[in-house]
Amino acid sequence: EDQVTQSPEALRLQEGESSSLNCSYTVSGLRGLFWYRQDPGKGPEFLFTLYSAGEEKEKERLKATLTKKESFLHITAPKPEDSATYLCAVQADKLIFGTGTRLQVFP
Amino acid sequence: GAVVSQHPSRVICKSGTSVKIECRSLDFQATTMFWYRQFPKQSLMLMATSNEGSKATYEQGVEKDKFLINHASLTLSTLTVASAHPEDSSFYICSARGWDSVYEQYFGPGTRLTVT
């Protein structure tokens, strides 16, 4: 069965304290892995697409990497405005979401 | 670019009434639109996929007679929750994929439905 697991469920960081979020997956026929940011009461906002192991994408303080079994979202020197839920999703026959990591960054 | 809107953002209705939610792609033509629902602190679950001019494909366990989807144009899809009940209360989110997107989906802001 296709499955996406994200860890940790919640993460509290001090402003400037770098960390990583994990997304592990088991899926037959991976066609892409996506990272989204979701603010409370809002729809997901697209961040990155990764297609093959070894691929990396960067955007401001965020960097996404992909291996054959997992993806990491690295957050460098986070700011309070980075506080949100970060969702990982894999494209198989359909888009399958993980339950997200709720990130809180304190000043 | 790739902006998707939903209307209304929030709706409260009485049990037994029907509710229509609109999803529009504002700056691109959406060949495929998707409808998801999300319960508190849970992930997004795909309900159905619709292609313009075709009948929607529903995921297992989703009642097509209760969740009516129409994708009448390349920029508009609607979800009608027929005879809504309190257990239908949820956050409904649509997404759209355009001609030049291989797999990327762009999401709307969501609609909070509360059935009393």
Coordinates of C-alpha atoms in Angstrom, one line a residue:
Chain A
E1 CA 0.0 0.0 0.0
D2 CA 1.3 3.5 -0.9
Q3 CA 2.2 5.4 2.2
V4 CA 3.7 8.7 3.3
T5 CA 5.0 9.3 6.8
Q6 CA 6.2 12.6 8.1
S7 CA 8.2 13.3 11.3
P8 CA 8.3 14.9 13.7
E9 CA 4.6 15.7 14.1
A10 CA 5.5 19.0 15.7
L11 CA 8.6 21.0 16.0
R12 CA 9.4 24.0 18.1
L13 CA 12.5 26.0 17.1
Q14 CA 14.1 29.2 18.3
E15 CA 14.6 31.8 15.6
G16 CA 17.9 31.0 13.9
E17 CA 17.9 27.4 15.0
S18 CA 18.3 25.3 11.9
S19 CA 16.6 21.8 11.6
S20 CA 15.2 19.2 9.2
L21 CA 11.8 17.7 8.5
N22 CA 11.6 14.1 7.3
C23 CA 9.2 12.5 4.8
S24 CA 9.6 8.8 4.2
Y25 CA 7.5 7.0 1.6
T26 CA 6.7 3.6 0.2
V27 CA 5.1 3.9 -3.2
S28 CA 5.0 1.9 -6.4
G29 CA 5.9 4.0 -9.4
L30 CA 6.9 7.3 -7.8
R31 CA 6.3 10.1 -10.3
G32 CA 7.3 13.0 -8.1
L33 CA 7.5 14.2 -4.5
F34 CA 6.1 17.5 -3.5
W35 CA 6.5 19.8 -0.5
Y36 CA 3.7 22.3 0.4
R37 CA 3.3 24.8 3.2
Q38 CA -0.1 25.2 4.8
D39 CA -1.1 28.0 7.1
P40 CA -4.1 27.5 9.5
G41 CA -7.4 27.7 7.6
K42 CA -5.7 28.0 4.2
G43 CA -5.0 25.7 1.3
P44 CA -1.5 24.2 0.7
E45 CA 1.0 26.5 -1.0
F46 CA 3.3 24.8 -3.4
L47 CA 7.0 24.9 -2.5
F48 CA 9.0 22.2 -4.4
T49 CA 8.8 19.3 -6.8
L50 CA 11.5 16.6 -6.7
Y51 CA 11.6 13.8 -9.3
S52 CA 14.7 11.7 -8.8
A53 CA 17.0 10.6 -6.1
G54 CA 19.8 13.0 -5.6
E55 CA 17.8 16.0 -6.7
E56 CA 17.9 19.1 -4.5
K57 CA 15.8 22.3 -4.7
E58 CA 16.3 25.6 -2.7
K59 CA 14.1 28.6 -2.0
E60 CA 15.1 31.2 0.5
R61 CA 15.7 29.4 3.8
L62 CA 14.3 26.1 2.6
K63 CA 16.1 23.3 0.9
A64 CA 14.5 20.0 -0.2
T65 CA 16.4 16.8 -0.9
L66 CA 15.3 13.4 -2.2
T67 CA 16.6 9.8 -1.8
K68 CA 15.0 6.6 -2.9
K69 CA 13.1 6.2 0.4
E70 CA 12.8 9.7 1.9
S71 CA 12.9 13.4 1.5
F72 CA 14.2 16.1 3.8
L73 CA 13.1 19.7 4.1
H74 CA 16.0 21.6 5.6
I75 CA 15.2 25.0 7.2
T76 CA 18.2 27.2 7.7
A77 CA 18.1 30.0 10.3
P78 CA 14.2 30.0 10.5
K79 CA 12.2 33.1 11.2
P80 CA 8.8 33.3 13.0
E81 CA 7.1 33.8 9.6
D82 CA 8.2 30.3 8.7
S83 CA 5.8 28.9 11.3
A84 CA 3.3 26.7 9.4
T85 CA 2.4 23.1 8.7
Y86 CA 4.7 21.5 6.1
L87 CA 3.1 18.8 4.0
C88 CA 4.9 16.2 1.9
A89 CA 3.0 14.4 -0.9
V90 CA 4.0 11.8 -3.4
Q91 CA 2.5 11.3 -6.9
A92 CA 1.6 7.7 -7.7
D93 CA -1.7 7.0 -9.4
K94 CA -2.9 9.9 -7.2
L95 CA -1.4 12.5 -4.9
I96 CA -0.9 11.0 -1.5
F97 CA -0.3 13.3 1.4
G98 CA 1.5 12.8 4.7
T99 CA -0.1 14.2 7.9
G100 CA 2.4 17.1 8.0
T101 CA 4.9 18.6 10.5
R102 CA 3.6 21.5 12.5
L103 CA 6.5 24.0 12.8
Q104 CA 6.6 26.8 15.3
V105 CA 9.5 29.3 15.3
F106 CA 9.8 31.5 18.4
P107 CA 11.6 34.9 18.4
Chain B
G1 CA 0.8 32.8 -11.8
A2 CA -1.1 29.5 -11.0
V3 CA -3.7 31.1 -8.8
V4 CA -6.8 29.1 -7.7
S5 CA -9.7 30.6 -5.9
Q6 CA -12.6 29.1 -4.0
H7 CA -16.0 30.5 -3.1
P8 CA -17.3 30.7 -0.5
S9 CA -14.5 30.6 2.0
R10 CA -16.9 29.6 4.8
V11 CA -20.4 28.4 4.9
I12 CA -22.8 27.3 7.6
C13 CA -26.0 25.5 6.6
K14 CA -28.7 23.5 8.2
S15 CA -28.9 19.7 8.0
G16 CA -30.7 18.5 4.9
T17 CA -29.8 21.5 2.7
S18 CA -27.5 21.4 -0.3
V19 CA -24.3 23.5 -0.6
K20 CA -22.4 24.5 -3.7
I21 CA -18.7 25.3 -3.6
E22 CA -16.9 26.9 -6.6
C23 CA -13.3 26.4 -7.7
R24 CA -11.8 28.6 -10.3
S25 CA -8.3 28.8 -11.9
L26 CA -7.7 32.5 -12.4
D27 CA -4.7 32.7 -14.6
F28 CA -4.5 29.4 -16.4
Q29 CA -6.6 26.7 -18.0
A30 CA -7.1 23.7 -15.8
T31 CA -7.3 20.5 -17.7
T32 CA -7.9 18.6 -14.4
M33 CA -9.3 19.7 -11.1
F34 CA -9.3 17.8 -7.9
W35 CA -11.4 17.9 -4.7
Y36 CA -10.0 17.1 -1.3
R37 CA -11.3 17.2 2.2
Q38 CA -9.3 17.7 5.4
F39 CA -10.4 17.0 8.9
P40 CA -8.7 18.8 11.8
K41 CA -5.1 17.8 12.3
Q42 CA -5.4 15.2 9.5
S43 CA -4.0 15.1 6.0
L44 CA -5.8 15.9 2.8
M45 CA -7.8 13.1 1.4
L46 CA -8.6 13.0 -2.3
M47 CA -12.3 12.8 -3.0
A48 CA -12.5 13.0 -6.8
T49 CA -10.8 14.0 -10.0
S50 CA -12.5 15.8 -12.8
N51 CA -11.5 16.6 -16.3
E52 CA -13.2 19.3 -18.3
G53 CA -16.3 18.0 -20.0
S54 CA -16.1 14.6 -18.5
K55 CA -17.6 12.8 -15.5
A56 CA -15.7 12.9 -12.3
T57 CA -13.8 9.9 -11.0
Y58 CA -14.5 9.3 -7.4
E59 CA -12.2 7.7 -4.8
Q60 CA -13.3 4.5 -3.1
G61 CA -15.8 5.3 -0.3
V62 CA -16.9 8.7 -1.6
E63 CA -20.6 8.8 -2.5
K64 CA -21.0 10.3 -5.9
D65 CA -24.7 11.0 -5.3
K66 CA -23.8 13.1 -2.3
F67 CA -20.8 14.9 -3.6
L68 CA -21.7 16.1 -7.1
I69 CA -18.9 17.5 -9.2
N70 CA -19.3 19.5 -12.4
H71 CA -16.3 20.6 -14.4
A72 CA -18.1 22.7 -17.0
S73 CA -15.2 24.8 -18.3
L74 CA -11.4 24.9 -18.3
T75 CA -11.5 27.4 -15.4
L76 CA -14.4 26.3 -13.2
S77 CA -15.3 23.2 -11.2
T78 CA -18.1 23.0 -8.7
L79 CA -18.7 20.6 -5.8
T80 CA -22.3 20.3 -4.5
V81 CA -22.8 18.6 -1.2
A82 CA -26.3 17.3 -1.4
S83 CA -28.5 17.0 1.6
A84 CA -25.7 17.9 3.9
H85 CA -25.4 16.3 7.4
P86 CA -23.2 17.2 10.4
E87 CA -20.7 14.5 9.5
D88 CA -20.1 16.3 6.2
S89 CA -18.7 19.3 8.1
S90 CA -15.1 19.6 7.0
F91 CA -12.5 21.7 5.2
Y92 CA -12.9 21.2 1.4
I93 CA -10.0 22.2 -0.8
C94 CA -9.8 22.1 -4.6
S95 CA -6.7 22.0 -6.7
A96 CA -6.0 22.4 -10.4
R97 CA -3.5 21.2 -12.9
G98 CA -2.8 23.1 -16.2
W99 CA -1.6 22.0 -19.6
D100 CA 2.0 22.7 -18.8
S101 CA 2.1 20.9 -15.5
V102 CA 3.2 17.4 -15.5
Y103 CA 2.0 16.6 -12.0
E104 CA 2.1 19.9 -10.1
Q105 CA -1.3 20.8 -8.5
Y106 CA -2.1 24.3 -7.3
F107 CA -4.5 24.6 -4.4
G108 CA -7.3 26.9 -3.6
P109 CA -7.7 28.5 -0.2
G110 CA -10.3 26.0 1.0
T111 CA -13.9 26.2 2.1
R112 CA -14.9 25.5 5.7
L113 CA -18.3 23.8 5.7
T114 CA -20.3 23.6 9.0
V115 CA -23.6 21.7 9.0
T116 CA -25.8 22.3 12.0

